[in-house]
Each structure stands twice: as C-alpha cells, then as structure tokens.
Amino acid sequence: MALIVAALAALTCYLITSDIEASLVVLVGAGIAAMIAGGGGDAAPSPAPTAATGSDIGIEEVIDAVAEPLLVIGQNRVEAANRGARQLLGEHILGEDVRVAIRHPAAAERLSNPDDGVPGAPIHLVGLGNRDQRWEMRVQALPDGRRIVHLFDRTGSYAAERMRVDFVANASHELRTPLASLLGYIETLREEAGDDPATRERFLKIMFGEARRMQRLVDDLISLSRIEAEKYRAPSDKVELGTLIEQVTAELSSSPRSADLVRRIADVQPVRGDASQLSQLLHNVIGNAMKYGRDATPVTISLAPEGEAMVRLTVTDEGEGIPAQHLPRLTERFYRVDSGRSRQAGGTGLGLAIVKHIIERHRGRLDIASTVGVGTSVTILLPTGTLSS
Ligand code: ADP
C-alpha cells in the first residue's frame, strides 16, 4: 500500500510539473515517509515481516539503493545518509547539522529557509566535492516534518554545454576574421585601389585566399556535424585500405611535398568502414605530416596487420614534433600548437577532431606520439570486423 501511495504521489507530481527528477524525489520521499510511518495508516493488517517479502528493509537500505547522494534530515540534523552522500560529504555527517555536513553557502541558505521560492525547486551548487564539480540540490518535505535532500551530479552536462558554447564562439570567431578581411579589401577596391591593375590583382589574390579559408572552414564544420550525426550508425562498406592509400596519395600528387611520400603497404584484411570518411581521415593525417614535416624529409605511410582482428595505419613525419603537454588536447576542436603556422599552412584546427570522430565511429583507436626535434607519428588501429561480403 505504502509503495502504491508513493508511486501515485510521484505520478501526480510528474503530471503537474513534467519534471521527472522532481517526481523521483517525491517517489523516494513518499516511500521513505511510508516506511517511517511503519504502515500505521494502512487499513489492512500488515503481514509479518519476512525476508521473502522484503518488508523488514530499513530506510538505510532503501536510500542506499539510490545512486545519487541522498540525506534524510530532521530538525536540521542528518538522520540518514546513503552511500553516495557519505562518499561525497564524509562518513562523519550522520548526526551533524546538515548545513555543516553540506558545507556550501547556497545549500546552507536553502536549508535554513525551507519555504524560500518554489518548494522542491532545484538550486545549483558549484564546487561541492571538488572545485570543478557542479551539483543540483533538491529538498522535499516529508509529511512528518523531516526533509529529503537529493543531490544530482551535473558536472558532465555542464561541461558538455560549455564545450558547445565555446565551439560556437570559436567557429564564429574563425569565420569573422577572413570575412572582415574580405570586406576591408572590397571597400578599398571600390574606393581608390581598384583603378590600379597591379594592386587590384594583388588584392584579388588575397581575397581569393581568404574566401578559400572560409570555404575550408565551412566544409570542415559540415563534415564534423555529419560525422557526429552518423556516430551510432555502424559503417558498412568493405574498404581495402591499401587501395585507398594509393588513391589518396595520387590525389595529393599535385601538392608541393608529394615527392616525399613513402608507402609501406602490407597485405591486410579489408576493414568494415565508411570509404569516404576513411579517405578524409587519410587526407587529414597525411596532410598534417606534409604540412608540419620538414621539407625534403620523408612522410612514411605504413599499413600492417595488428593481431587477428585489427589493422595498423601509421603516418610518420620528420618535422619539429609536438611538445608533450599539447598531445592530449590535439583532437579538441580548434586546438592548435602554433596558430600562426596552422593558418599559414591553410589549417582549420578541425582536422584531428574530424579524425577522432571518424575513428570513434569505426570503433578504432588513435595514438599520437611525438619527439620535439625528431618528428611525429600518428597510429590508427581499425578493426577488420566480420566481413561476409
Ligand atoms: P590544423 O588544421 O591546424 O592542422 P589539426 O586538428 O589537423 O588542425 O591539428 C591540430 C594541431 O596539431 C595543428 O595545428 C598542429 O599544431 C598540430 N599537429 C598536427 N599534426 C602535426 C604533425 N604531424 N606535426 C606537428 N604538429 C602537428
């Protein structure tokens, strides 16, 4: 009966507020309230507690079944705390004043003024646990005057939201710079410089370069969003990586450093992949090795089997290399070691982010190793998968 009442209370809350988490708090709260009441309000006599029916389970066991930190407080003292709460706040919190136990000014204020604002409305706690953590706290009153404090970890969703906001800001900034330059040259051409053929030619060349830069950026942004949209769709082409490498290096034959390309292609199983995405991956990784490698030094592309079910693709250059502290961040969007050099070489700062997403979709692995002054080696492992056709 107690559980039915709890479920009905939670359902009513959900229907009124459409808030699944508030309803969960009500469900836990009402369930605990019913347990505290010990079933005294039930018309039917309670059956004798048995392990089989589980009716001898105490509050501690009930709240321990909730993954997020949860506290039961009476007269501002912590009467019960589940495992999550004890891990977050310490084992000593039982019996403590909850405002001391939670040790956060915003939480203390809400807990001191329970009628403040909408009952059950969440508040956000920054830096509880450790400096970067973000929690949402909800407080729900029980019929007997006790309260349930429920904490939800929002660190991940906050970080994802920040990444999205940063990405939009960075993309806008990257587009605005060439656009401002284009507008400036158009303005100057319309005024005085347009009359002089040599100046006009020079300006048009710069404008073409800036327009191409915008185009590369827009193309990469579109690629990235397409690859992300297909993230959960397993690729289905049967791709011969050796042949694809031949194709991509042929496409790069007009670039200034094509003579430096060295191929070491072993016989490997085909991979189950997306041919156009894998071609883009090769373009980006080989393109980087050519861009950042030293002139007239080899860029080596090797393909070999890796165990039974993988192939290993390695692209090695003899460039200046990348200092170790940058390595973990290279696949972040718009992360560059040397922005000036990247822009000068026509980079968008999205190449390795695209590579990472393509590898994730193919359930592969990426490793970038580099030694300053010696060069960089990018290794990609791809599963051959089950290939029936
Ligand atoms: P970009 O368009 O700037 O080349 P990427 O995402 O492809 O962007 O690479 C990110 C950064 O990683 C580059 O700006 C560059 O600083 C560094 N990088 C990538 N590949 C190499 C390499 N082979 N050698 C040295 N630095 C590299």
Tab-separated table of C-alpha atoms and ligand atoms in Angstrom:
chain	number	residue	atom	x	y	z
A	1	MET	CA	0.000	0.000	0.000
A	2	ALA	CA	2.802	2.383	1.020
A	3	LEU	CA	4.543	1.863	-2.303
A	4	ILE	CA	1.298	2.441	-4.239
A	5	VAL	CA	0.796	5.759	-2.399
A	6	ALA	CA	4.413	6.712	-3.157
A	7	ALA	CA	4.012	5.837	-6.828
A	8	LEU	CA	0.723	7.789	-7.057
A	9	ALA	CA	2.336	10.828	-5.402
A	10	ALA	CA	5.242	10.688	-7.865
A	11	LEU	CA	2.889	10.244	-10.838
A	12	THR	CA	0.786	13.227	-9.747
A	13	CYS	CA	3.913	15.325	-9.368
A	14	TYR	CA	5.079	14.270	-12.859
A	15	LEU	CA	1.691	15.091	-14.412
A	16	ILE	CA	1.668	18.556	-12.782
A	17	THR	CA	5.312	19.508	-13.314
A	18	SER	CA	6.500	17.179	-16.141
A	19	ASP	CA	9.732	17.074	-14.126
A	20	ILE	CA	10.997	13.509	-13.948
A	21	GLU	CA	13.651	14.266	-11.331
A	22	ALA	CA	11.283	16.142	-9.010
A	23	SER	CA	8.946	13.158	-9.332
A	24	LEU	CA	11.797	10.809	-8.423
A	25	VAL	CA	12.477	12.870	-5.291
A	26	VAL	CA	8.772	12.661	-4.409
A	27	LEU	CA	8.799	8.915	-5.069
A	28	VAL	CA	11.773	8.337	-2.774
A	29	GLY	CA	10.391	10.792	-0.201
A	30	ALA	CA	6.913	9.325	-0.143
A	31	GLY	CA	8.327	5.811	0.021
A	32	ILE	CA	10.536	6.729	2.962
A	33	ALA	CA	7.660	8.588	4.674
A	34	ALA	CA	5.525	5.487	4.314
A	35	MET	CA	8.295	3.347	5.795
A	36	ILE	CA	8.806	5.765	8.696
A	37	ALA	CA	5.077	5.631	9.356
A	38	GLY	CA	5.570	1.874	9.551
A	39	GLY	CA	2.416	1.189	7.614
A	40	GLY	CA	0.278	2.516	10.551
A	41	GLY	CA	-2.203	4.203	8.218
A	42	ASP	CA	-2.990	1.036	6.318
A	43	ALA	CA	-6.465	-0.357	6.874
A	44	ALA	CA	-5.387	-3.936	6.334
A	45	PRO	CA	-3.184	-5.539	8.975
A	46	SER	CA	0.439	-5.785	7.853
A	47	PRO	CA	1.733	-9.261	7.197
A	48	ALA	CA	4.526	-10.423	9.487
A	49	PRO	CA	7.866	-9.213	8.136
A	50	THR	CA	9.754	-11.873	6.221
A	51	ALA	CA	12.931	-11.787	4.203
A	52	ALA	CA	10.966	-13.083	1.222
A	53	THR	CA	8.574	-10.089	1.095
A	54	GLY	CA	11.367	-7.668	1.937
A	55	SER	CA	9.133	-5.748	4.334
A	56	ASP	CA	11.830	-5.688	7.026
A	57	ILE	CA	14.058	-3.461	4.903
A	58	GLY	CA	15.082	-0.273	6.737
A	59	ILE	CA	15.456	3.303	5.481
A	60	GLU	CA	19.215	2.873	5.134
A	61	GLU	CA	18.791	0.025	2.655
A	62	VAL	CA	16.141	1.950	0.700
A	63	ILE	CA	18.218	5.101	0.348
A	64	ASP	CA	21.374	3.087	-0.377
A	65	ALA	CA	19.575	1.749	-3.460
A	66	VAL	CA	19.537	5.323	-4.845
A	67	ALA	CA	22.747	6.058	-6.724
A	68	GLU	CA	22.822	9.837	-6.192
A	69	PRO	CA	23.678	11.282	-2.776
A	70	LEU	CA	20.569	11.409	-0.579
A	71	LEU	CA	20.073	12.568	3.023
A	72	VAL	CA	17.132	12.337	5.405
A	73	ILE	CA	17.141	15.264	7.834
A	74	GLY	CA	15.060	16.038	10.906
A	75	GLN	CA	15.428	19.310	12.871
A	76	ASN	CA	18.339	20.101	10.524
A	77	ARG	CA	20.264	17.018	11.756
A	78	VAL	CA	21.341	14.290	9.337
A	79	GLU	CA	19.328	11.228	10.387
A	80	ALA	CA	20.302	9.021	7.476
A	81	ALA	CA	22.690	9.336	4.537
A	82	ASN	CA	23.120	6.900	1.704
A	83	ARG	CA	26.455	5.650	0.377
A	84	GLY	CA	26.622	8.354	-2.306
A	85	ALA	CA	26.143	11.106	0.292
A	86	ARG	CA	28.740	9.636	2.650
A	87	GLN	CA	31.247	9.324	-0.183
A	88	LEU	CA	30.684	12.931	-1.219
A	89	LEU	CA	30.423	14.561	2.219
A	90	GLY	CA	32.297	12.167	4.524
A	91	GLU	CA	31.373	9.315	6.855
A	92	HIS	CA	31.105	11.710	9.802
A	93	ILE	CA	27.959	13.504	8.618
A	94	LEU	CA	25.473	11.284	10.464
A	95	GLY	CA	24.014	13.335	13.320
A	96	GLU	CA	25.679	16.535	12.097
A	97	ASP	CA	23.840	19.780	11.339
A	98	VAL	CA	23.081	19.427	7.628
A	99	ARG	CA	24.402	22.945	6.918
A	100	VAL	CA	27.778	21.874	8.304
A	101	ALA	CA	27.579	18.490	6.576
A	102	ILE	CA	26.997	20.007	3.110
A	103	ARG	CA	29.424	22.909	3.679
A	104	HIS	CA	28.150	25.130	0.892
A	105	PRO	CA	26.748	28.640	1.407
A	106	ALA	CA	23.926	28.294	-1.154
A	107	ALA	CA	22.894	24.927	0.299
A	108	ALA	CA	23.001	26.283	3.866
A	109	GLU	CA	20.814	29.205	2.854
A	110	ARG	CA	18.197	26.993	1.189
A	111	LEU	CA	18.188	24.574	4.113
A	112	SER	CA	17.757	27.446	6.605
A	113	ASN	CA	14.836	28.932	4.642
A	114	PRO	CA	12.851	25.920	3.552
A	115	ASP	CA	9.889	27.976	2.332
A	116	ASP	CA	12.041	30.128	0.101
A	117	GLY	CA	10.863	30.075	-3.515
A	118	VAL	CA	9.039	27.108	-5.032
A	119	PRO	CA	9.106	24.045	-2.741
A	120	GLY	CA	11.285	21.357	-4.284
A	121	ALA	CA	12.789	23.778	-6.836
A	122	PRO	CA	16.426	22.880	-7.548
A	123	ILE	CA	19.392	25.037	-6.628
A	124	HIS	CA	22.841	24.751	-8.156
A	125	LEU	CA	25.948	24.155	-6.098
A	126	VAL	CA	29.313	24.903	-7.683
A	127	GLY	CA	32.455	23.384	-6.200
A	128	LEU	CA	30.899	20.898	-3.778
A	129	GLY	CA	33.165	17.833	-3.582
A	130	ASN	CA	35.913	19.319	-5.708
A	131	ARG	CA	36.361	22.702	-7.367
A	132	ASP	CA	35.089	21.643	-10.805
A	133	GLN	CA	32.041	19.710	-9.681
A	134	ARG	CA	28.519	21.029	-10.169
A	135	TRP	CA	25.545	19.651	-8.292
A	136	GLU	CA	21.836	20.265	-8.365
A	137	MET	CA	20.189	20.050	-4.931
A	138	ARG	CA	16.504	19.414	-4.306
A	139	VAL	CA	14.841	19.483	-0.912
A	140	GLN	CA	11.493	17.808	-0.377
A	141	ALA	CA	9.470	17.973	2.868
A	142	LEU	CA	8.002	14.760	4.269
A	143	PRO	CA	4.591	14.790	5.983
A	144	ASP	CA	6.188	14.334	9.429
A	145	GLY	CA	8.342	17.454	9.060
A	146	ARG	CA	11.556	15.707	8.060
A	147	ARG	CA	13.159	16.555	4.756
A	148	ILE	CA	14.876	14.675	1.971
A	149	VAL	CA	17.925	16.303	0.391
A	150	HIS	CA	18.752	14.853	-3.006
A	151	LEU	CA	21.894	15.805	-4.959
A	152	PHE	CA	22.300	15.245	-8.712
A	153	ASP	CA	25.734	15.394	-10.342
A	154	ARG	CA	25.552	17.885	-13.225
A	155	THR	CA	29.311	18.121	-13.897
A	156	GLY	CA	29.136	16.187	-17.186
A	157	SER	CA	26.186	18.038	-18.676
A	158	TYR	CA	27.653	21.383	-17.610
A	159	ALA	CA	30.977	20.514	-19.318
A	160	ALA	CA	29.132	19.409	-22.486
A	161	GLU	CA	27.150	22.646	-22.532
A	162	ARG	CA	30.334	24.684	-22.062
A	163	MET	CA	32.023	22.825	-24.914
A	164	ARG	CA	29.045	23.575	-27.157
A	165	VAL	CA	29.084	27.281	-26.255
A	166	ASP	CA	32.883	27.503	-26.733
A	167	PHE	CA	32.618	25.720	-30.073
A	168	VAL	CA	30.010	28.167	-31.408
A	169	ALA	CA	32.091	31.122	-30.168
A	170	ASN	CA	35.302	29.726	-31.744
A	171	ALA	CA	33.641	28.875	-35.060
A	172	SER	CA	32.122	32.373	-35.273
A	173	HIS	CA	35.461	33.953	-34.494
A	174	GLU	CA	37.280	31.828	-37.106
A	175	LEU	CA	34.748	32.841	-39.757
A	176	ARG	CA	34.626	36.501	-38.774
A	177	THR	CA	38.366	37.063	-39.277
A	178	PRO	CA	38.544	36.225	-43.032
A	179	LEU	CA	35.147	37.841	-43.548
A	180	ALA	CA	36.343	41.139	-42.031
A	181	SER	CA	39.441	40.965	-44.220
A	182	LEU	CA	37.324	40.349	-47.355
A	183	LEU	CA	35.027	43.280	-46.551
A	184	GLY	CA	38.055	45.536	-45.981
A	185	TYR	CA	39.591	44.661	-49.381
A	186	ILE	CA	36.268	45.069	-51.204
A	187	GLU	CA	35.858	48.508	-49.638
A	188	THR	CA	39.410	49.550	-50.649
A	189	LEU	CA	38.951	48.240	-54.189
A	190	ARG	CA	35.720	50.190	-54.555
A	191	GLU	CA	37.454	53.354	-53.461
A	192	GLU	CA	40.946	54.155	-54.737
A	193	ALA	CA	42.876	50.884	-55.282
A	194	GLY	CA	40.536	49.441	-57.913
A	195	ASP	CA	41.961	51.699	-60.618
A	196	ASP	CA	45.475	50.283	-60.478
A	197	PRO	CA	45.590	46.869	-62.248
A	198	ALA	CA	48.609	45.569	-60.304
A	199	THR	CA	47.089	46.480	-56.909
A	200	ARG	CA	43.719	45.094	-57.952
A	201	GLU	CA	45.327	41.804	-58.940
A	202	ARG	CA	47.211	41.596	-55.654
A	203	PHE	CA	44.100	42.328	-53.636
A	204	LEU	CA	42.002	39.823	-55.575
A	205	LYS	CA	44.606	37.147	-54.865
A	206	ILE	CA	44.439	37.859	-51.134
A	207	MET	CA	40.631	37.905	-51.264
A	208	PHE	CA	40.610	34.563	-53.022
A	209	GLY	CA	42.827	33.143	-50.266
A	210	GLU	CA	40.519	34.455	-47.543
A	211	ALA	CA	37.410	33.117	-49.313
A	212	ARG	CA	39.090	29.706	-49.675
A	213	ARG	CA	39.910	29.766	-45.968
A	214	MET	CA	36.244	30.373	-45.158
A	215	GLN	CA	35.258	27.589	-47.537
A	216	ARG	CA	37.641	25.093	-45.898
A	217	LEU	CA	36.278	26.008	-42.513
A	218	VAL	CA	32.649	25.652	-43.574
A	219	ASP	CA	33.456	22.321	-45.283
A	220	ASP	CA	35.141	21.024	-42.112
A	221	LEU	CA	32.259	22.224	-39.914
A	222	ILE	CA	29.771	20.418	-42.158
A	223	SER	CA	31.932	17.260	-42.139
A	224	LEU	CA	32.160	17.315	-38.378
A	225	SER	CA	28.422	17.642	-37.886
A	226	ARG	CA	27.722	14.894	-40.468
A	227	ILE	CA	30.165	12.507	-38.818
A	228	GLU	CA	28.651	13.267	-35.408
A	229	ALA	CA	25.149	12.702	-36.756
A	230	GLU	CA	26.206	9.250	-38.011
A	231	LYS	CA	28.055	8.369	-34.818
A	232	TYR	CA	25.779	5.470	-33.870
A	233	ARG	CA	25.316	4.054	-37.386
A	234	ALA	CA	27.877	1.323	-37.932
A	235	PRO	CA	29.775	1.799	-41.239
A	236	SER	CA	29.110	-0.919	-43.782
A	237	ASP	CA	31.478	-0.584	-46.789
A	238	LYS	CA	34.188	-3.166	-47.346
A	239	VAL	CA	37.266	-0.958	-47.578
A	240	GLU	CA	40.673	-2.044	-48.878
A	241	LEU	CA	42.870	0.419	-47.014
A	242	GLY	CA	45.911	-0.240	-49.237
A	243	THR	CA	43.959	0.799	-52.333
A	244	LEU	CA	42.519	3.807	-50.521
A	245	ILE	CA	46.018	4.934	-49.532
A	246	GLU	CA	47.094	4.703	-53.217
A	247	GLN	CA	44.102	6.824	-54.204
A	248	VAL	CA	44.662	9.482	-51.567
A	249	THR	CA	48.396	9.788	-52.286
A	250	ALA	CA	47.551	10.124	-56.001
A	251	GLU	CA	45.126	12.931	-55.144
A	252	LEU	CA	47.923	14.632	-53.178
A	253	SER	CA	50.372	14.333	-56.100
A	254	SER	CA	49.980	17.995	-57.058
A	255	SER	CA	50.921	19.233	-53.590
A	256	PRO	CA	54.493	20.550	-53.188
A	257	ARG	CA	55.743	17.746	-50.929
A	258	SER	CA	54.255	14.775	-52.772
A	259	ALA	CA	57.733	13.520	-53.724
A	260	ASP	CA	58.432	12.913	-50.031
A	261	LEU	CA	55.633	10.349	-49.625
A	262	VAL	CA	56.866	6.822	-48.861
A	263	ARG	CA	54.376	3.912	-48.760
A	264	ARG	CA	54.904	0.641	-46.934
A	265	ILE	CA	51.756	-1.294	-47.529
A	266	ALA	CA	51.482	-4.879	-46.279
A	267	ASP	CA	48.726	-7.278	-47.233
A	268	VAL	CA	45.904	-6.721	-44.735
A	269	GLN	CA	42.272	-7.730	-44.314
A	270	PRO	CA	39.768	-5.205	-45.600
A	271	VAL	CA	38.044	-3.152	-42.901
A	272	ARG	CA	34.327	-2.643	-42.468
A	273	GLY	CA	34.222	1.111	-42.837
A	274	ASP	CA	32.903	4.232	-44.499
A	275	ALA	CA	35.125	4.716	-47.562
A	276	SER	CA	34.639	8.462	-47.882
A	277	GLN	CA	35.234	9.080	-44.177
A	278	LEU	CA	38.373	6.912	-44.214
A	279	SER	CA	39.592	8.831	-47.262
A	280	GLN	CA	39.037	12.077	-45.334
A	281	LEU	CA	40.937	10.618	-42.362
A	282	LEU	CA	43.903	9.777	-44.622
A	283	HIS	CA	43.838	13.234	-46.220
A	284	ASN	CA	43.894	14.911	-42.813
A	285	VAL	CA	46.641	12.804	-41.232
A	286	ILE	CA	48.902	12.648	-44.313
A	287	GLY	CA	48.155	16.327	-44.998
A	288	ASN	CA	49.328	17.249	-41.463
A	289	ALA	CA	52.532	15.222	-41.838
A	290	MET	CA	53.259	17.080	-45.097
A	291	LYS	CA	52.330	20.480	-43.612
A	292	TYR	CA	54.261	20.168	-40.379
A	293	GLY	CA	57.122	17.922	-41.574
A	294	ARG	CA	60.403	19.448	-42.757
A	295	ASP	CA	60.897	19.944	-46.492
A	296	ALA	CA	62.637	17.096	-48.306
A	297	THR	CA	62.250	14.673	-45.386
A	298	PRO	CA	60.140	11.521	-45.837
A	299	VAL	CA	56.498	11.185	-44.824
A	300	THR	CA	56.049	7.451	-44.322
A	301	ILE	CA	52.655	5.770	-44.533
A	302	SER	CA	52.665	2.178	-43.269
A	303	LEU	CA	49.868	-0.332	-43.209
A	304	ALA	CA	50.219	-3.661	-41.390
A	305	PRO	CA	48.103	-6.246	-39.622
A	306	GLU	CA	47.703	-5.826	-35.850
A	307	GLY	CA	46.842	-9.112	-34.191
A	308	GLU	CA	43.974	-11.160	-35.573
A	309	ALA	CA	41.269	-8.554	-35.941
A	310	MET	CA	42.885	-5.160	-36.475
A	311	VAL	CA	44.950	-3.234	-38.978
A	312	ARG	CA	47.514	-0.634	-38.036
A	313	LEU	CA	47.991	2.523	-40.073
A	314	THR	CA	50.955	4.729	-39.155
A	315	VAL	CA	51.882	8.086	-40.647
A	316	THR	CA	55.315	9.346	-39.588
A	317	ASP	CA	56.998	12.639	-40.381
A	318	GLU	CA	60.352	14.192	-39.556
A	319	GLY	CA	59.091	17.602	-38.550
A	320	GLU	CA	59.711	19.709	-35.466
A	321	GLY	CA	57.467	17.493	-33.354
A	322	ILE	CA	54.919	18.446	-30.718
A	323	PRO	CA	55.790	19.209	-27.056
A	324	ALA	CA	54.276	16.550	-24.775
A	325	GLN	CA	51.888	18.889	-22.932
A	326	HIS	CA	49.943	19.538	-26.160
A	327	LEU	CA	49.432	15.891	-27.114
A	328	PRO	CA	46.280	15.186	-25.037
A	329	ARG	CA	44.497	18.245	-26.482
A	330	LEU	CA	45.279	17.899	-30.215
A	331	THR	CA	41.902	16.346	-31.056
A	332	GLU	CA	39.928	19.203	-29.443
A	333	ARG	CA	38.180	21.407	-31.953
A	334	PHE	CA	40.285	24.454	-32.893
A	335	TYR	CA	43.193	23.404	-30.694
A	336	ARG	CA	46.487	24.336	-32.362
A	337	VAL	CA	50.045	24.224	-31.096
A	338	ASP	CA	51.061	27.195	-33.234
A	339	SER	CA	48.054	29.102	-34.584
A	340	GLY	CA	50.095	31.276	-36.954
A	341	ARG	CA	51.774	28.272	-38.562
A	342	SER	CA	48.497	26.354	-38.849
A	343	ARG	CA	46.715	29.283	-40.542
A	344	GLN	CA	49.650	29.952	-42.848
A	345	ALA	CA	49.528	26.299	-43.940
A	346	GLY	CA	45.771	26.539	-44.585
A	347	GLY	CA	44.746	24.650	-41.420
A	348	THR	CA	41.313	24.999	-39.887
A	349	GLY	CA	42.159	23.493	-36.485
A	350	LEU	CA	39.468	20.844	-37.065
A	351	GLY	CA	41.439	18.151	-38.912
A	352	LEU	CA	42.299	15.956	-35.935
A	353	ALA	CA	38.877	16.474	-34.311
A	354	ILE	CA	37.382	15.045	-37.511
A	355	VAL	CA	39.906	12.170	-37.448
A	356	LYS	CA	38.983	11.366	-33.835
A	357	HIS	CA	35.256	11.245	-34.615
A	358	ILE	CA	35.789	9.043	-37.675
A	359	ILE	CA	37.898	6.621	-35.614
A	360	GLU	CA	35.260	6.541	-32.855
A	361	ARG	CA	32.576	5.683	-35.381
A	362	HIS	CA	34.773	2.846	-36.670
A	363	ARG	CA	35.450	1.609	-33.100
A	364	GLY	CA	39.160	2.157	-33.684
A	365	ARG	CA	41.941	3.738	-31.650
A	366	LEU	CA	44.199	6.764	-32.161
A	367	ASP	CA	47.633	7.387	-30.715
A	368	ILE	CA	49.841	10.397	-31.428
A	369	ALA	CA	53.486	10.112	-30.378
A	370	SER	CA	55.961	12.891	-30.936
A	371	THR	CA	59.511	13.875	-30.061
A	372	VAL	CA	60.493	17.514	-30.342
A	373	GLY	CA	63.178	17.924	-32.971
A	374	VAL	CA	62.670	14.402	-34.324
A	375	GLY	CA	59.102	14.140	-35.639
A	376	THR	CA	55.589	12.883	-35.120
A	377	SER	CA	53.969	9.514	-35.585
A	378	VAL	CA	50.192	9.079	-35.781
A	379	THR	CA	48.990	5.490	-35.302
A	380	ILE	CA	45.452	4.386	-36.047
A	381	LEU	CA	44.089	0.923	-35.277
A	382	LEU	CA	40.945	-0.144	-37.114
A	383	PRO	CA	39.006	-3.368	-36.579
A	384	THR	CA	38.555	-5.600	-39.596
A	385	GLY	CA	35.159	-6.669	-38.235
A	386	THR	CA	33.140	-9.549	-39.627
A	387	LEU	CA	33.188	-9.350	-43.376
A	388	SER	CA	30.764	-11.662	-45.029
A	389	SER	CA	30.655	-9.970	-48.441
B	1	ADP	P1	45.231	22.157	-38.335
B	1	ADP	O1	44.198	22.447	-39.339
B	1	ADP	O2	45.643	23.358	-37.551
B	1	ADP	O3	46.378	21.399	-38.886
B	1	ADP	P2	44.563	19.752	-36.848
B	1	ADP	O4	43.368	19.496	-35.995
B	1	ADP	O5	44.787	18.880	-38.016
B	1	ADP	O6	44.480	21.272	-37.231
B	1	ADP	O7	45.820	19.656	-35.899
B	1	ADP	C1	45.839	20.373	-34.681
B	1	ADP	C2	47.237	20.874	-34.374
B	1	ADP	O8	48.098	19.777	-34.099
B	1	ADP	C3	47.891	21.609	-35.510
B	1	ADP	O9	47.547	22.980	-35.524
B	1	ADP	C4	49.370	21.401	-35.221
B	1	ADP	O10	49.777	22.380	-34.281
B	1	ADP	C5	49.407	20.056	-34.539
B	1	ADP	N1	49.808	18.962	-35.443
B	1	ADP	C6	49.004	18.076	-36.076
B	1	ADP	N2	49.714	17.184	-36.791
B	1	ADP	C7	51.014	17.517	-36.607
B	1	ADP	C8	52.258	16.994	-37.076
B	1	ADP	N3	52.300	15.928	-37.898
B	1	ADP	N4	53.418	17.592	-36.663
B	1	ADP	C9	53.373	18.639	-35.830
B	1	ADP	N5	52.247	19.209	-35.368
B	1	ADP	C10	51.087	18.648	-35.750
